[in-house]
PDB file of C-alpha atoms in Angstrom:
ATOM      1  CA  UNK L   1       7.547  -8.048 -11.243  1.00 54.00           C
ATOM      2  CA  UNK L   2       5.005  -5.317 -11.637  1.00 67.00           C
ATOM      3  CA  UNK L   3       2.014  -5.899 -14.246  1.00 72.00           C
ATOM      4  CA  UNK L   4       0.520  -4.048 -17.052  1.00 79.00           C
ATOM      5  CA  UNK L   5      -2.772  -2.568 -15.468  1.00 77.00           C
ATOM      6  CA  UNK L   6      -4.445  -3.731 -19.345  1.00 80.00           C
ATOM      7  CA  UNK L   7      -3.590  -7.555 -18.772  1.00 83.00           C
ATOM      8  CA  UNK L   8      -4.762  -7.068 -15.261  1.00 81.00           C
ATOM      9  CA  UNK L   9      -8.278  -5.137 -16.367  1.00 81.00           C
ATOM     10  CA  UNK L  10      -8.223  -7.727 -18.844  1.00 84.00           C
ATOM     11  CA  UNK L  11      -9.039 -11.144 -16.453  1.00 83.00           C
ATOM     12  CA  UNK L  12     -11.294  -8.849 -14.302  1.00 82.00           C
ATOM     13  CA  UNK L  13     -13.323  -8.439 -17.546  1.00 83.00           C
ATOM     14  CA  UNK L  14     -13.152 -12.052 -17.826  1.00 86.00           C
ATOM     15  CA  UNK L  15     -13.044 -12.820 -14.040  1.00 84.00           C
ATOM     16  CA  UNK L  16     -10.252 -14.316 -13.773  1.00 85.00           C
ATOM     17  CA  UNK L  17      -9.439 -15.180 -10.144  1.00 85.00           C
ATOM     18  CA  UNK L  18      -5.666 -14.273 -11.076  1.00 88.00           C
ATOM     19  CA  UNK L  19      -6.201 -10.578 -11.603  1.00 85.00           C
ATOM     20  CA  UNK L  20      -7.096 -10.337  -7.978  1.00 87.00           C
ATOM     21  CA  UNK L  21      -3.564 -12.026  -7.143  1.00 88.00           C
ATOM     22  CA  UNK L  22      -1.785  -9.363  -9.803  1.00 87.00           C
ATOM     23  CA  UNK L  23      -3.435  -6.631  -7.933  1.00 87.00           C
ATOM     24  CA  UNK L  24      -2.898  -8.475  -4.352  1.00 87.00           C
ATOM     25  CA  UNK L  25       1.182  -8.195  -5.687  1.00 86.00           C
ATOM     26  CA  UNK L  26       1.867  -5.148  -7.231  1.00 84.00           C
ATOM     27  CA  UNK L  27      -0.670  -2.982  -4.864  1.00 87.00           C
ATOM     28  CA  UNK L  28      -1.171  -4.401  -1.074  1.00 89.00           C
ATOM     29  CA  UNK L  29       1.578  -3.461   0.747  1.00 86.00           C
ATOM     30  CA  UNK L  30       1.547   0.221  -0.756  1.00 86.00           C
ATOM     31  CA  UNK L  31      -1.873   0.546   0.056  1.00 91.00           C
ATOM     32  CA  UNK L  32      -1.724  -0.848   3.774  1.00 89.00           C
ATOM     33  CA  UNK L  33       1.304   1.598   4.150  1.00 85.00           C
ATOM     34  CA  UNK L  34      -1.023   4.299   2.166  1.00 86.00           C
ATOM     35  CA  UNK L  35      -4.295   3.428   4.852  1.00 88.00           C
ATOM     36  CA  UNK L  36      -1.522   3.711   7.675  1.00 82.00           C
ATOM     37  CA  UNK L  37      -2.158   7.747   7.238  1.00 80.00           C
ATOM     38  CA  UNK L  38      -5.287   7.845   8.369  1.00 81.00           C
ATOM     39  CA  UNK L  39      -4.934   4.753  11.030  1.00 82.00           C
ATOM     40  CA  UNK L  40      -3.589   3.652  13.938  1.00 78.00           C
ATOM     41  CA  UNK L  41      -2.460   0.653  13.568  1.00 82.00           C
ATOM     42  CA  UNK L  42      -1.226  -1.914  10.845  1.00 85.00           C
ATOM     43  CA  UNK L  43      -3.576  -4.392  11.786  1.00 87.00           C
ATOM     44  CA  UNK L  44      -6.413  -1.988  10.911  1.00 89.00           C
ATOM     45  CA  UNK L  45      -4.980  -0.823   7.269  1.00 89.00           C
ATOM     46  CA  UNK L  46      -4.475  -4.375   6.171  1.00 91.00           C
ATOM     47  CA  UNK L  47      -8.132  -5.082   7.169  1.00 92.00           C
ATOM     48  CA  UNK L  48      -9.305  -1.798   5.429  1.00 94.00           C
ATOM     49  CA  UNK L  49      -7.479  -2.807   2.435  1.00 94.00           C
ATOM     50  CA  UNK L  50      -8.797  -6.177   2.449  1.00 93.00           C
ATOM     51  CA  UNK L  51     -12.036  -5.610   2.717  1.00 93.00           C
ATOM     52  CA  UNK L  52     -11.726  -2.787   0.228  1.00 93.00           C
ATOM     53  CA  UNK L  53      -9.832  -5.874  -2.749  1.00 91.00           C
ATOM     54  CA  UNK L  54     -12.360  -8.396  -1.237  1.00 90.00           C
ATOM     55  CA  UNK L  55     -15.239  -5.615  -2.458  1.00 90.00           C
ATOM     56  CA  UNK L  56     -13.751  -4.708  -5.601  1.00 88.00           C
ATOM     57  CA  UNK L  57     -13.538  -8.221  -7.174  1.00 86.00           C
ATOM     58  CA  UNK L  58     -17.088  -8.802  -6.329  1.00 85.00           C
ATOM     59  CA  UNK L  59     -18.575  -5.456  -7.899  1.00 83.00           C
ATOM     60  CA  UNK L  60     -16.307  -5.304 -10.691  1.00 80.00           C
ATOM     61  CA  UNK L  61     -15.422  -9.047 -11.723  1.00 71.00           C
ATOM     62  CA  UNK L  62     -16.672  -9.695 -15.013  1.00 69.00           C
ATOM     63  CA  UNK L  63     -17.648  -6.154 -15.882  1.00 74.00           C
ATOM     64  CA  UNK L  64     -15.295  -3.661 -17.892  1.00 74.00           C
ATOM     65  CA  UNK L  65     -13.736  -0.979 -15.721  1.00 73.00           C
ATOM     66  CA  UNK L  66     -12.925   2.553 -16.374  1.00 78.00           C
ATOM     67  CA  UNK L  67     -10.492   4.801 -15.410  1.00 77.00           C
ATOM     68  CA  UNK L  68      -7.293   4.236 -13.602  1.00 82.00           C
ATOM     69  CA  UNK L  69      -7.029   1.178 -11.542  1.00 85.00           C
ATOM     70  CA  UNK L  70      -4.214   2.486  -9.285  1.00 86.00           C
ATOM     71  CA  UNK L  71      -6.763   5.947  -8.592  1.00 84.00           C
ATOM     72  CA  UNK L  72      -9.053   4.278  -7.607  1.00 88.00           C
ATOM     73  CA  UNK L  73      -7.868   1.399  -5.294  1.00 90.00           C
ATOM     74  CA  UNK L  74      -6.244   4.265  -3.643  1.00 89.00           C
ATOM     75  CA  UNK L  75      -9.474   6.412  -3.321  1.00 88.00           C
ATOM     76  CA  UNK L  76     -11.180   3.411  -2.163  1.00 91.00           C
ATOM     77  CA  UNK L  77      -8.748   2.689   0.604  1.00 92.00           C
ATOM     78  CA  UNK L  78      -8.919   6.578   1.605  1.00 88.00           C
ATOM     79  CA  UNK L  79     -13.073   6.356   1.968  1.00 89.00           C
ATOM     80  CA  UNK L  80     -12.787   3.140   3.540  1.00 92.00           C
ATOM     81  CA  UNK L  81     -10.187   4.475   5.779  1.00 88.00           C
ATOM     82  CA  UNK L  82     -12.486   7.290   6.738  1.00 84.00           C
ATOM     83  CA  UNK L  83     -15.369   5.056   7.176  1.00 86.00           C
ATOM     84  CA  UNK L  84     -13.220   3.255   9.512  1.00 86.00           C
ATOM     85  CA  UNK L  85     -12.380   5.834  11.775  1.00 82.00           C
ATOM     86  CA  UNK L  86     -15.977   7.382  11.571  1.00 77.00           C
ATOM     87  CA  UNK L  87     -17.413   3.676  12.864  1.00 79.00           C
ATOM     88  CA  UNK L  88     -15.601   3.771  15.798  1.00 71.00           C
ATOM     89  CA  UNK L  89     -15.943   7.265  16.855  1.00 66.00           C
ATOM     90  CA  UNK L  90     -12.916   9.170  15.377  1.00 62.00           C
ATOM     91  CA  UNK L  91     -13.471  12.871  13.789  1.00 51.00           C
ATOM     92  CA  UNK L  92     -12.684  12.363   9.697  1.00 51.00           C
ATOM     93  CA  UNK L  93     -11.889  15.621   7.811  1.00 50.00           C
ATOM     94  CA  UNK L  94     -13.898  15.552   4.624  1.00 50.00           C
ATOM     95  CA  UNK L  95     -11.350  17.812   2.274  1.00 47.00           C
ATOM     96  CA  UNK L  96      -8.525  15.450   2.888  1.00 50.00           C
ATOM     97  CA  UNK L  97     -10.620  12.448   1.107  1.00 51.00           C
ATOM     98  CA  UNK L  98     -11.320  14.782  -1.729  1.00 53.00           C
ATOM     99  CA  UNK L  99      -7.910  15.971  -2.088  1.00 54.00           C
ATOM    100  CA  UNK L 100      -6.752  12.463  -1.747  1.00 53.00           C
ATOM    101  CA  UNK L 101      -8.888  11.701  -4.581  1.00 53.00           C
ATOM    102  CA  UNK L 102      -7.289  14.476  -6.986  1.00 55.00           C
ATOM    103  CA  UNK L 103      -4.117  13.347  -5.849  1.00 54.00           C
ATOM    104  CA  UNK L 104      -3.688  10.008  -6.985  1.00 52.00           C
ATOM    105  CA  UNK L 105      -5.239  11.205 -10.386  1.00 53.00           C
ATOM    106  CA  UNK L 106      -3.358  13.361 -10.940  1.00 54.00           C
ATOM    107  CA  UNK L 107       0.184  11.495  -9.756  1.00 56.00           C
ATOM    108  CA  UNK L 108       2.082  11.220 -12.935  1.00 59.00           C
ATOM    109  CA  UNK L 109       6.491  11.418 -12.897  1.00 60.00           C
ATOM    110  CA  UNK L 110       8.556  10.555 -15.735  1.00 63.00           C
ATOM    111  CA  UNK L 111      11.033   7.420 -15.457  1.00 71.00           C
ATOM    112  CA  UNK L 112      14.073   9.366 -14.360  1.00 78.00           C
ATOM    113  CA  UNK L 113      12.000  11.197 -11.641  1.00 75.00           C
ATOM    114  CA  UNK L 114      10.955   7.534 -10.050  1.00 70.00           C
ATOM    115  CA  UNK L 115      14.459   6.079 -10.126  1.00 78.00           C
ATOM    116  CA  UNK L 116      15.454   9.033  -8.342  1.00 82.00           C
ATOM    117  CA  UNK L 117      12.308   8.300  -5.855  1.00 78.00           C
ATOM    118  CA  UNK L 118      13.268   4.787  -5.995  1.00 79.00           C
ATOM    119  CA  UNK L 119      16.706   5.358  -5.206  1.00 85.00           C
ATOM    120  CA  UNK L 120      15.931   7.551  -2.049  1.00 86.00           C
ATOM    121  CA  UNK L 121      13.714   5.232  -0.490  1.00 82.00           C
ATOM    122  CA  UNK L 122      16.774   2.578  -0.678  1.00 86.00           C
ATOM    123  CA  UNK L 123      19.171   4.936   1.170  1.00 89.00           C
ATOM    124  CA  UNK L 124      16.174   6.156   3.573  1.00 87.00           C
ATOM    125  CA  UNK L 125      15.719   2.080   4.215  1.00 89.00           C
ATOM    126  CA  UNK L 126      19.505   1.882   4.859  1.00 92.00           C
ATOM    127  CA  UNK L 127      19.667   4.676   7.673  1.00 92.00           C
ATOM    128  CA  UNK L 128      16.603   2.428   9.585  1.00 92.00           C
ATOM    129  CA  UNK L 129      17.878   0.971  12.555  1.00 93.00           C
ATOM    130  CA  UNK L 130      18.871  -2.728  12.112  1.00 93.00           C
ATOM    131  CA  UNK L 131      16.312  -4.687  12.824  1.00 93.00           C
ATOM    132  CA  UNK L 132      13.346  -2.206  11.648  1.00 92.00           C
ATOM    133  CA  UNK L 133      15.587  -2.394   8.474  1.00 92.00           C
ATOM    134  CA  UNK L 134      15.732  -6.285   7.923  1.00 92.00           C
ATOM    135  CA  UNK L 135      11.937  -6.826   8.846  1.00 90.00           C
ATOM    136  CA  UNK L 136      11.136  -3.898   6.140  1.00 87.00           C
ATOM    137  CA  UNK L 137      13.393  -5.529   3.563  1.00 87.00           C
ATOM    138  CA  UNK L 138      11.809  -8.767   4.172  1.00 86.00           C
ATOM    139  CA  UNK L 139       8.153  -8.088   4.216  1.00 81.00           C
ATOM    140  CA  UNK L 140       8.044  -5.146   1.025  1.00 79.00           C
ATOM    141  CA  UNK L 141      10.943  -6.018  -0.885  1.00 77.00           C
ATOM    142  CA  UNK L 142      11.065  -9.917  -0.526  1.00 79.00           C
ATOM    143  CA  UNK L 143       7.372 -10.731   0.329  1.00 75.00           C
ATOM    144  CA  UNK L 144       7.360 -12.518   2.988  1.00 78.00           C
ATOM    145  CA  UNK L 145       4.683 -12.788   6.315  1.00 79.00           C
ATOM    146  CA  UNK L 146       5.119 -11.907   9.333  1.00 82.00           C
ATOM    147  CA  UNK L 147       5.320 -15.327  10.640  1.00 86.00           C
ATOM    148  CA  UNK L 148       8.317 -16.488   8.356  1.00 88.00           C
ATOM    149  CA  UNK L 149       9.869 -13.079   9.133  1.00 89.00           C
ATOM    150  CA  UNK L 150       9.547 -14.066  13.064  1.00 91.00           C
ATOM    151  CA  UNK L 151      10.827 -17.460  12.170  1.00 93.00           C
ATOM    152  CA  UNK L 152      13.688 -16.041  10.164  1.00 93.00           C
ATOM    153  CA  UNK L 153      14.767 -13.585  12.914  1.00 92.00           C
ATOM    154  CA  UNK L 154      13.685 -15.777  15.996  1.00 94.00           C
ATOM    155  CA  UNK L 155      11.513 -13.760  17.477  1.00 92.00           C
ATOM    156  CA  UNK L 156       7.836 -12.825  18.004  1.00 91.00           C
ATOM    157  CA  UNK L 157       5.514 -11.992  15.110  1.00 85.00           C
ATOM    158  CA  UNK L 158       4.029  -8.956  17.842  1.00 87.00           C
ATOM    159  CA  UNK L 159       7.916  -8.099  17.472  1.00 90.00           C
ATOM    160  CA  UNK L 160       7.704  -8.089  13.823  1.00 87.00           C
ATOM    161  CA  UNK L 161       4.816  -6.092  13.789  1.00 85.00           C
ATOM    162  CA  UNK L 162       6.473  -3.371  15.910  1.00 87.00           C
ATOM    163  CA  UNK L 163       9.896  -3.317  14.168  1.00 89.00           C
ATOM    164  CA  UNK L 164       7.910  -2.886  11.020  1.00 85.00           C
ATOM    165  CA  UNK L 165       4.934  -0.045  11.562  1.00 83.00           C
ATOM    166  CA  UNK L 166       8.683   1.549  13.302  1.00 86.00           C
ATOM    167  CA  UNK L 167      10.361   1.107  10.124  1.00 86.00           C
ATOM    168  CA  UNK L 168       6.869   2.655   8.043  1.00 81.00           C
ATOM    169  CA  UNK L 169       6.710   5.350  10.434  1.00 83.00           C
ATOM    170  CA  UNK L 170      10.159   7.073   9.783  1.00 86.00           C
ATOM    171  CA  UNK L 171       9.995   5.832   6.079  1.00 83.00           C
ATOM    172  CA  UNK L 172       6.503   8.285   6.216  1.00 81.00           C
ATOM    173  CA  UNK L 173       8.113  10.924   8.292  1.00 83.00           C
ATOM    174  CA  UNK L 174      11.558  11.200   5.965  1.00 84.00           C
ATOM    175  CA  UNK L 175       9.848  10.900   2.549  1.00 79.00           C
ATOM    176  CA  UNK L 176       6.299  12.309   3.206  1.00 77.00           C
ATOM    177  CA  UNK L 177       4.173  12.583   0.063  1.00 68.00           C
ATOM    178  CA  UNK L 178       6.546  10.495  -1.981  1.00 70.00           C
ATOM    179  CA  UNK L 179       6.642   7.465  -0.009  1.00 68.00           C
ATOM    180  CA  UNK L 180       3.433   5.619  -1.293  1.00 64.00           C
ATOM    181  CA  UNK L 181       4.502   6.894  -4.728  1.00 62.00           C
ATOM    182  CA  UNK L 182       7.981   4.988  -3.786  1.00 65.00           C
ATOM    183  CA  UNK L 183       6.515   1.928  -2.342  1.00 65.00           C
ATOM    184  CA  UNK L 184       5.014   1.680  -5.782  1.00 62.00           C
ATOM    185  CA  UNK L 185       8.422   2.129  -7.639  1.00 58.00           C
ATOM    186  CA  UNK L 186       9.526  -1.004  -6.173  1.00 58.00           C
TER     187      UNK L 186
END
């Protein structure tokens, strides 16, 4: 279930604890796989991203927001992305943040153009090898943690881990640009 961005601008306004949970559902996953652009590894994005949700609700909670919510998560992830890299001694490319930026505020498609999205990222999930494919489908599409995915499969939650920055890498490589926008279809 994906929520109405009002309702969830709504109980920020009012801080509400449960507009962080909205936002944890309908946007965490696409923006870890969205931070995974700039970084190495998927423990790293889910810490940018983190840190990036933990910030927003304590700027922003009881204050009225402007703007686009989904713009500017994703903005926020790409400068804390870069900050990331630039911390620990990587080279960041300045014009990609900015272009980033006009990117996601500019990202509008019609229903029929993100069922076809949709749709493609199903039969892209179905040519990922087996067990990339079942951790993927467990984690995005049926929300569940690494652990109970290791418990489910019987094996190692390192082995999760692997099987599923695989499965995000080819998702990336096949659908390029469209693949955040598809993680968010679903």
């Amino acid at each position: 279930m994906r929520y109405v961005e009002s309702d969830i601008l709504h109980l920020l306004k009012v801080g509400d604890e449960q507009c962080m949970r909205m936002i944890f559902k309908d946007y965490y996953r696409a923006l870890c796989v969205y931070a995974l652009k700039y970084l190495a590894t998927v423990e790293d994005a889910e810490d940018v991203v983190q840190n990036v949700l933990i910030a927003f609700w304590e700027n922003r909670k009881g204050s009225a927001f402007e703007g686009s919510l989904r713009a500017y998560l994703f903005g926020a992830v790409t400068k804390a992305s870069f900050k990331f890299l630039e911390r620990n001694g990587q080279i960041v490319f300045r014009d990609i943040e900015e272009r980033a930026d006009h990117f996601f505020e500019e990202m509008t498609y019609d229903e029929e153009e993100l069922k076809a999205i949709k749709d493609r990222l199903y039969r892209e999930i179905e040519l990922l090898p087996d067990n990339a494919r079942k951790v993927f489908n467990a984690i995005v599409l049926e929300g569940m943690t690494y652990k109970e995915v290791a418990e489910r499969l019987n094996v190692s939650v390192n082995t999760v881990k692997t099987h599923y920055s695989h499965a995000l890498k080819k998702l990336r490589e096949r659908l390029g640009d469209l693949f955040v926008v598809a993680l968010l279809c679903l």
